[in-house]
Amino acid sequence: MMLAIPSSLSLSCCCPKICNANVRMHLTSIFLILITFLASLRYVTTYPLYSVLVLILFGPVLIITTLIHECAHLCMSRWLLLERTDTQTEIMLWPLGGYHYCDGLSASSVAGERSGSRGTLKADLLIALAGVLSHGPQGLFWFLIYLSINSGQTSDFEFRTYFTIISSGPQGFFSTVCEQSILLNILLMWFNLFLPVYPLDGGRIMTSAMLLMGVALNKAALLTMLITMLVSLVLFVMSIISFIDGIGISGTFGFLLSIFAVVKCYQLYFMITGGRLRDHKLFGRACYINRVSRPGLFQLSNAARMASTAEGEDDQEDQREDETMVPTETEAGQSSR
């Protein structure tokens, strides 16, 4: 996710720079690792390696996966010349992924359409897709490691976490690490691509696509909110089922993300009804407010409608001025006397 740099980055700790970008870790990421580790302790007496597996997956594997995702956003934005040498860039890691903060997105899309990709809806769409597509090569990387561990055999490949396999030896343990790492990348790709909620990439992809088709900004926000609520409900039910059945990490991720999405929809609803949509971190950005789209597939966008209304009011004012400047016959007769 790529956003304008916030005024405050509290509740985070500094990490080493990557690709000349400051990296920070939100304290809730450490909280997530602690919660999942404590939940795994119910099996510590019989299967202690399960707790080690949880620490590896929610620790280095998740952090590295998220960093690669955000670096893909960073590389795409630099390739589109959205970032310059004086651009301030920050990567924030948080429990469900990360943020890529960049002050280059403050440019309006009107200027962007004239000068190139900088700040446009198309650029925003490409940057969002870059992060999502980065999980494909990552999943392939873990699959190749799995093949090397199991001599090219995939007959035992499953996304379920079997305690007996974890405890069977190094081959079983590291095979499970690879399986769950592949599942992690699939989940992150699915969540970011098909769940249209801020700050996930799916929200940017869906909203940018609708605005490019000419959907009004407030209606795009309402559609995003409704679709997110439906997907979150399905995701919540599936996460409960998968958690009960013990299908790896999908239950924990699905539960956290569904709750997070509902909270964000609640906030978005009150911003729409309160007329404060321009204050929203996603829908209030310059490339959305000052967008250049071609209305026609759906209806006029808010910007186009306001522009047409302003033109009509200007024409009416010009007509009134012309009428006042032309003297009537009575006024002409009085002036001649």
Coordinates of N, CA and C in Angstrom, one line a residue, residues 238-248 250-252:
M238 N -15.5 -18.4 7.0 CA -14.5 -19.3 6.6 C -13.3 -19.4 7.5
S239 N -13.0 -18.3 8.1 CA -11.8 -18.3 9.1 C -12.2 -19.1 10.3
I240 N -13.4 -19.0 10.8 CA -13.8 -19.8 12.0 C -13.7 -21.2 11.7
I241 N -14.2 -21.6 10.5 CA -14.2 -23.0 10.1 C -12.8 -23.5 9.9
S242 N -11.9 -22.8 9.3 CA -10.5 -23.2 9.1 C -9.8 -23.2 10.4
F243 N -10.1 -22.3 11.3 CA -9.4 -22.3 12.6 C -9.8 -23.6 13.4
I244 N -11.1 -24.0 13.3 CA -11.5 -25.2 14.0 C -10.9 -26.4 13.4
D245 N -10.8 -26.4 12.1 CA -10.2 -27.6 11.4 C -8.7 -27.6 11.5
G246 N -8.1 -26.5 11.9 CA -6.7 -26.5 12.0 C -5.9 -26.4 10.6
I247 N -6.5 -25.6 9.7 CA -5.9 -25.4 8.4 C -4.9 -24.3 8.5
G248 N -3.7 -24.6 9.0 CA -2.6 -23.6 9.1 C -2.9 -22.3 9.6
S250 N -4.5 -19.8 7.9 CA -5.6 -19.1 7.2 C -6.7 -18.6 8.2
G251 N -6.9 -19.4 9.3 CA -7.9 -19.0 10.2 C -7.6 -17.7 11.0
T252 N -6.3 -17.6 11.4 CA -5.9 -16.4 12.1 C -5.9 -15.2 11.2

